[in-house]
Amino acid sequence: LINRHGIALGFSVVRRHNLLLVLPGVPRELENLFEEQGLALIKHVFSKQPPFFPVVARTVGLSEPAIMEKLGPDFFEDPFDFGIYPHAGEVTLRLGTPRREIAMRLLKKIRVRLGPAVYAYSETSLARIVLEKLQVASASLACAESCTGGLLAALLTSEPGASAVFRGAVVCYANSVKRMLGVRPAILKTRGAVSEEAARALAIQIRKKMKATYGVGITGIAGPSGATAQKPVGLVYIAIADAQGAQVYRHEFWGDRAQIRQRSAVKALEYLWRTIPPCVKK
């Protein structure tokens, strides 16, 4: 398999309707080679396989144990392939069955039992759903990020067409930059950079300065240093501002520095998803 994205080659072996597919280990090369040639090989070798009906549900705001509890034992009455994949604030369900009626029953149960937590019944990212909702609502978004260091903006701008609704972001790591945005010095002195008041001010000010419909402010302690008894590692404030004001959410995320930053960005996307008016397109 010729690799147009690097030096290492891939190869495949087909024997008695079994396929061995070997790809380079570099993630980007592996992904591109799989999409360009691997999928076609799989479809060719297994073209005469019986039909398979997949069910995908991407959720946010629920842990893996909470999802299993909500699904309940009777969810597994029918035979089907089951996979559950947690990742930094999100959990994806990937199911499959050769029988259409089972797939429809599974989908109905998921809608009833997990509905408020499901943001997509496809492999669409949460960032893509937020951008689509903004576009349908003819709205725009701006972000002021401290502890996440621009990670929220990176998730949004990784999606094609983000520029249609995303105005931009400021990484306001230093207090001097927070003051430049309009956070009052008194807030930083009395309440601190990691506080409900600071997050609210960041969201409101970035919205005003970038003339956006919605503003996001994120500030917290990603660690491993910088914590106090009152403000532990993982403490994060996320604010969502619109024309009526700002709503602030307090969280204490677990994990290392990278996990706390990722969970904070994903949680901000979740709050945006729940705040922006419902999107007709699913």
Tab-separated table of C-alpha atoms in Angstrom:
chain	number	residue	atom	x	y	z
A	1	LEU	CA	0.000	0.000	0.000
A	2	ILE	CA	1.725	3.149	-1.235
A	3	ASN	CA	1.931	5.788	1.501
A	4	ARG	CA	1.687	9.295	0.026
A	5	HIS	CA	1.973	10.867	3.485
A	6	GLY	CA	5.294	9.392	4.624
A	7	ILE	CA	8.068	6.886	3.940
A	8	ALA	CA	6.814	3.643	5.525
A	9	LEU	CA	4.665	1.398	3.334
A	10	GLY	CA	1.601	-0.549	4.389
A	11	PHE	CA	0.584	-3.969	3.101
A	12	SER	CA	-2.342	-6.347	3.073
A	13	VAL	CA	-2.752	-10.128	2.942
A	14	VAL	CA	-5.990	-11.801	1.870
A	15	ARG	CA	-6.439	-15.510	2.509
A	16	ARG	CA	-9.679	-17.503	2.567
A	17	HIS	CA	-11.808	-14.405	3.101
A	18	ASN	CA	-9.587	-13.195	5.930
A	19	LEU	CA	-7.894	-9.809	5.630
A	20	LEU	CA	-4.690	-8.754	7.361
A	21	LEU	CA	-4.152	-5.007	7.020
A	22	VAL	CA	-0.813	-3.575	8.224
A	23	LEU	CA	-0.369	0.202	8.360
A	24	PRO	CA	2.393	2.609	9.506
A	25	GLY	CA	2.354	3.573	13.170
A	26	VAL	CA	2.527	7.338	12.725
A	27	PRO	CA	-1.065	8.381	13.543
A	28	ARG	CA	-1.619	10.773	10.637
A	29	GLU	CA	-0.101	8.355	8.116
A	30	LEU	CA	-2.141	5.468	9.524
A	31	GLU	CA	-5.398	7.422	9.389
A	32	ASN	CA	-4.882	8.719	5.861
A	33	LEU	CA	-3.771	5.351	4.475
A	34	PHE	CA	-6.718	3.615	6.130
A	35	GLU	CA	-9.212	6.119	4.730
A	36	GLU	CA	-7.688	6.167	1.238
A	37	GLN	CA	-7.002	2.438	0.753
A	38	GLY	CA	-7.856	0.386	3.837
A	39	LEU	CA	-11.595	1.012	3.777
A	40	ALA	CA	-11.815	0.110	0.093
A	41	LEU	CA	-9.995	-3.167	0.757
A	42	ILE	CA	-12.307	-4.030	3.627
A	43	LYS	CA	-15.385	-3.316	1.522
A	44	HIS	CA	-14.001	-5.394	-1.358
A	45	VAL	CA	-12.991	-8.429	0.711
A	46	PHE	CA	-16.180	-8.446	2.755
A	47	SER	CA	-18.576	-7.299	0.056
A	48	LYS	CA	-20.691	-10.443	0.412
A	49	GLN	CA	-21.069	-10.221	4.164
A	50	PRO	CA	-24.589	-10.052	5.622
A	51	PRO	CA	-25.993	-6.565	6.304
A	52	PHE	CA	-24.921	-4.792	9.480
A	53	PHE	CA	-26.881	-1.957	11.088
A	54	PRO	CA	-24.795	0.370	13.259
A	55	VAL	CA	-26.120	2.576	16.059
A	56	VAL	CA	-24.003	5.477	17.308
A	57	ALA	CA	-24.782	7.801	20.198
A	58	ARG	CA	-22.347	10.502	21.328
A	59	THR	CA	-23.050	11.760	24.828
A	60	VAL	CA	-21.730	14.480	27.110
A	61	GLY	CA	-22.230	15.211	30.790
A	62	LEU	CA	-22.635	11.580	31.905
A	63	SER	CA	-19.963	9.169	33.100
A	64	GLU	CA	-19.612	5.627	31.766
A	65	PRO	CA	-21.109	4.060	34.958
A	66	ALA	CA	-24.003	6.544	34.899
A	67	ILE	CA	-24.781	5.615	31.295
A	68	MET	CA	-24.726	1.902	32.085
A	69	GLU	CA	-27.072	2.480	35.012
A	70	LYS	CA	-29.497	4.505	32.891
A	71	LEU	CA	-29.492	1.912	30.113
A	72	GLY	CA	-30.402	-0.832	32.581
A	73	PRO	CA	-30.110	-4.640	32.330
A	74	ASP	CA	-33.060	-4.987	29.933
A	75	PHE	CA	-31.181	-2.897	27.340
A	76	PHE	CA	-29.125	-6.022	26.610
A	77	GLU	CA	-32.019	-8.417	26.032
A	78	ASP	CA	-31.330	-8.592	22.276
A	79	PRO	CA	-28.036	-9.931	20.884
A	80	PHE	CA	-25.845	-7.162	19.453
A	81	ASP	CA	-22.279	-5.845	19.398
A	82	PHE	CA	-21.685	-3.307	22.157
A	83	GLY	CA	-18.903	-0.784	22.667
A	84	ILE	CA	-18.684	2.118	25.116
A	85	TYR	CA	-15.811	4.590	24.827
A	86	PRO	CA	-15.200	7.340	27.441
A	87	HIS	CA	-12.957	10.263	26.597
A	88	ALA	CA	-12.422	13.455	28.652
A	89	GLY	CA	-15.974	14.465	29.429
A	90	GLU	CA	-17.628	12.535	26.617
A	91	VAL	CA	-18.818	8.954	26.179
A	92	THR	CA	-19.592	7.365	22.819
A	93	LEU	CA	-21.775	4.299	22.324
A	94	ARG	CA	-21.148	2.212	19.198
A	95	LEU	CA	-23.517	-0.704	18.690
A	96	GLY	CA	-24.242	-2.993	15.779
A	97	THR	CA	-26.548	-5.803	14.738
A	98	PRO	CA	-27.419	-7.689	11.541
A	99	ARG	CA	-31.123	-7.125	12.229
A	100	ARG	CA	-32.745	-3.797	11.459
A	101	GLU	CA	-35.550	-4.252	14.000
A	102	ILE	CA	-33.015	-4.719	16.823
A	103	ALA	CA	-31.152	-1.600	15.752
A	104	MET	CA	-34.373	0.411	15.816
A	105	ARG	CA	-35.265	-0.917	19.293
A	106	LEU	CA	-31.816	-0.015	20.595
A	107	LEU	CA	-32.050	3.472	19.123
A	108	LYS	CA	-35.464	4.016	20.707
A	109	LYS	CA	-34.215	2.904	24.134
A	110	ILE	CA	-31.208	5.223	23.881
A	111	ARG	CA	-33.407	8.192	22.957
A	112	VAL	CA	-35.680	7.563	25.933
A	113	ARG	CA	-33.026	6.755	28.536
A	114	LEU	CA	-30.112	8.980	27.466
A	115	GLY	CA	-31.857	11.596	25.322
A	116	PRO	CA	-30.854	14.794	27.205
A	117	ALA	CA	-27.200	13.728	27.166
A	118	VAL	CA	-26.983	12.716	23.480
A	119	TYR	CA	-25.679	15.489	21.260
A	120	ALA	CA	-25.407	13.403	18.075
A	121	TYR	CA	-26.525	10.047	16.691
A	122	SER	CA	-23.557	9.981	14.327
A	123	GLU	CA	-19.768	10.358	14.438
A	124	THR	CA	-20.115	14.147	14.567
A	125	SER	CA	-17.989	16.022	17.113
A	126	LEU	CA	-19.461	18.215	19.841
A	127	ALA	CA	-17.588	21.201	18.408
A	128	ARG	CA	-19.256	20.615	15.016
A	129	ILE	CA	-22.706	20.458	16.631
A	130	VAL	CA	-22.069	23.731	18.503
A	131	LEU	CA	-20.942	25.436	15.289
A	132	GLU	CA	-24.018	24.160	13.443
A	133	LYS	CA	-26.314	25.450	16.176
A	134	LEU	CA	-24.627	28.845	16.037
A	135	GLN	CA	-25.030	28.953	12.272
A	136	VAL	CA	-28.718	27.981	12.373
A	137	ALA	CA	-29.319	30.615	15.061
A	138	SER	CA	-27.358	33.227	13.040
A	139	ALA	CA	-25.216	33.685	16.142
A	140	SER	CA	-21.512	34.151	16.796
A	141	LEU	CA	-19.053	33.174	19.520
A	142	ALA	CA	-15.895	34.525	21.179
A	143	CYS	CA	-13.757	32.988	23.941
A	144	ALA	CA	-11.470	34.199	26.719
A	145	GLU	CA	-9.381	31.286	27.967
A	146	SER	CA	-6.970	31.150	30.854
A	147	CYS	CA	-6.226	27.634	32.138
A	148	THR	CA	-7.249	25.956	28.866
A	149	GLY	CA	-4.695	28.019	26.941
A	150	GLY	CA	-6.741	28.218	23.755
A	151	LEU	CA	-7.810	24.573	23.709
A	152	LEU	CA	-11.494	25.468	23.314
A	153	ALA	CA	-10.657	27.644	20.326
A	154	ALA	CA	-8.532	24.820	18.902
A	155	LEU	CA	-11.437	22.364	19.141
A	156	LEU	CA	-13.732	24.819	17.368
A	157	THR	CA	-11.304	25.827	14.628
A	158	SER	CA	-10.393	22.200	13.892
A	159	GLU	CA	-13.799	22.022	12.219
A	160	PRO	CA	-14.102	23.308	8.617
A	161	GLY	CA	-16.146	26.477	8.237
A	162	ALA	CA	-15.711	27.608	11.850
A	163	SER	CA	-14.890	31.133	10.675
A	164	ALA	CA	-18.546	31.638	9.702
A	165	VAL	CA	-19.568	31.893	13.373
A	166	PHE	CA	-16.411	31.910	15.509
A	167	ARG	CA	-15.051	35.434	16.014
A	168	GLY	CA	-11.864	34.458	17.841
A	169	ALA	CA	-10.269	33.900	21.235
A	170	VAL	CA	-7.858	35.526	23.653
A	171	VAL	CA	-5.546	33.413	25.803
A	172	CYS	CA	-5.578	35.619	28.895
A	173	TYR	CA	-3.089	33.707	31.027
A	174	ALA	CA	-1.552	36.669	32.862
A	175	ASN	CA	-3.590	38.973	35.063
A	176	SER	CA	-2.368	41.921	32.999
A	177	VAL	CA	-4.113	40.433	29.953
A	178	LYS	CA	-7.263	39.832	31.978
A	179	ARG	CA	-7.205	43.515	32.921
A	180	MET	CA	-6.717	44.436	29.255
A	181	LEU	CA	-9.900	42.545	28.480
A	182	GLY	CA	-11.792	44.558	31.063
A	183	VAL	CA	-11.657	42.471	34.219
A	184	ARG	CA	-11.604	45.007	37.055
A	185	PRO	CA	-8.415	45.007	39.186
A	186	ALA	CA	-10.587	44.853	42.318
A	187	ILE	CA	-11.932	41.461	41.216
A	188	LEU	CA	-8.461	40.060	40.684
A	189	LYS	CA	-7.239	41.465	44.004
A	190	THR	CA	-10.136	40.470	46.243
A	191	ARG	CA	-11.592	37.386	44.547
A	192	GLY	CA	-8.605	36.192	42.534
A	193	ALA	CA	-8.036	35.221	38.909
A	194	VAL	CA	-9.641	31.845	39.581
A	195	SER	CA	-13.081	32.890	40.748
A	196	GLU	CA	-16.702	33.077	39.688
A	197	GLU	CA	-16.422	36.846	39.322
A	198	ALA	CA	-13.360	36.632	37.070
A	199	ALA	CA	-14.947	34.018	34.799
A	200	ARG	CA	-18.126	36.085	34.490
A	201	ALA	CA	-16.182	39.236	33.642
A	202	LEU	CA	-14.105	37.389	31.023
A	203	ALA	CA	-17.207	36.024	29.276
A	204	ILE	CA	-19.023	39.363	29.303
A	205	GLN	CA	-16.028	41.419	28.184
A	206	ILE	CA	-14.891	39.109	25.370
A	207	ARG	CA	-18.454	39.062	24.039
A	208	LYS	CA	-18.587	42.858	24.029
A	209	LYS	CA	-15.127	43.426	22.573
A	210	MET	CA	-15.609	40.947	19.724
A	211	LYS	CA	-19.263	41.889	19.171
A	212	ALA	CA	-20.352	38.261	19.480
A	213	THR	CA	-23.701	36.757	20.411
A	214	TYR	CA	-22.092	34.508	23.017
A	215	GLY	CA	-18.955	34.842	25.095
A	216	VAL	CA	-17.114	32.121	27.007
A	217	GLY	CA	-14.789	32.735	29.947
A	218	ILE	CA	-12.675	29.935	31.431
A	219	THR	CA	-10.327	30.245	34.395
A	220	GLY	CA	-8.968	27.589	36.718
A	221	ILE	CA	-6.045	25.694	38.197
A	222	ALA	CA	-4.807	22.933	35.904
A	223	GLY	CA	-1.884	22.072	38.194
A	224	PRO	CA	0.239	20.478	39.289
A	225	SER	CA	1.195	23.694	41.154
A	226	GLY	CA	-0.697	26.870	42.012
A	227	ALA	CA	-3.290	25.331	44.313
A	228	THR	CA	-4.312	26.400	47.804
A	229	ALA	CA	-6.521	24.864	50.472
A	230	GLN	CA	-9.436	26.958	49.210
A	231	LYS	CA	-8.639	26.500	45.518
A	232	PRO	CA	-7.454	22.943	44.733
A	233	VAL	CA	-5.983	21.625	41.519
A	234	GLY	CA	-8.852	20.985	39.117
A	235	LEU	CA	-10.966	23.924	40.251
A	236	VAL	CA	-12.361	25.555	37.096
A	237	TYR	CA	-14.961	28.247	36.510
A	238	ILE	CA	-16.729	28.353	33.136
A	239	ALA	CA	-18.961	31.288	32.209
A	240	ILE	CA	-21.321	31.605	29.243
A	241	ALA	CA	-22.484	35.141	28.446
A	242	ASP	CA	-25.222	36.424	26.167
A	243	ALA	CA	-27.189	39.666	25.880
A	244	GLN	CA	-29.014	38.949	29.168
A	245	GLY	CA	-25.895	38.405	31.271
A	246	ALA	CA	-23.681	35.478	32.208
A	247	GLN	CA	-24.131	32.090	33.855
A	248	VAL	CA	-21.127	30.719	35.752
A	249	TYR	CA	-20.475	27.029	36.498
A	250	ARG	CA	-18.019	25.732	39.091
A	251	HIS	CA	-16.247	22.393	38.667
A	252	GLU	CA	-13.519	20.380	40.338
A	253	PHE	CA	-12.123	18.159	37.592
A	254	TRP	CA	-9.886	15.183	38.338
A	255	GLY	CA	-6.853	14.089	36.365
A	256	ASP	CA	-3.505	15.469	35.328
A	257	ARG	CA	-2.909	18.855	33.740
A	258	ALA	CA	-3.798	17.731	30.211
A	259	GLN	CA	-6.969	15.956	31.371
A	260	ILE	CA	-8.170	18.944	33.387
A	261	ARG	CA	-7.663	21.271	30.434
A	262	GLN	CA	-9.439	18.881	28.062
A	263	ARG	CA	-12.357	18.321	30.438
A	264	SER	CA	-12.722	22.080	30.892
A	265	ALA	CA	-12.870	22.728	27.150
A	266	VAL	CA	-15.353	19.917	26.548
A	267	LYS	CA	-17.536	21.086	29.438
A	268	ALA	CA	-17.567	24.599	27.943
A	269	LEU	CA	-18.730	23.088	24.641
A	270	GLU	CA	-21.453	21.224	26.517
A	271	TYR	CA	-22.719	24.427	28.135
A	272	LEU	CA	-22.738	26.160	24.762
A	273	TRP	CA	-24.640	23.235	23.255
A	274	ARG	CA	-27.257	23.470	26.001
A	275	THR	CA	-27.438	27.295	25.893
A	276	ILE	CA	-27.788	27.938	22.162
A	277	PRO	CA	-31.397	27.485	20.936
A	278	PRO	CA	-32.231	24.017	19.543
A	279	CYS	CA	-30.857	23.229	16.116
A	280	VAL	CA	-33.271	21.720	13.609
A	281	LYS	CA	-30.456	19.833	11.883
A	282	LYS	CA	-29.385	16.730	13.840
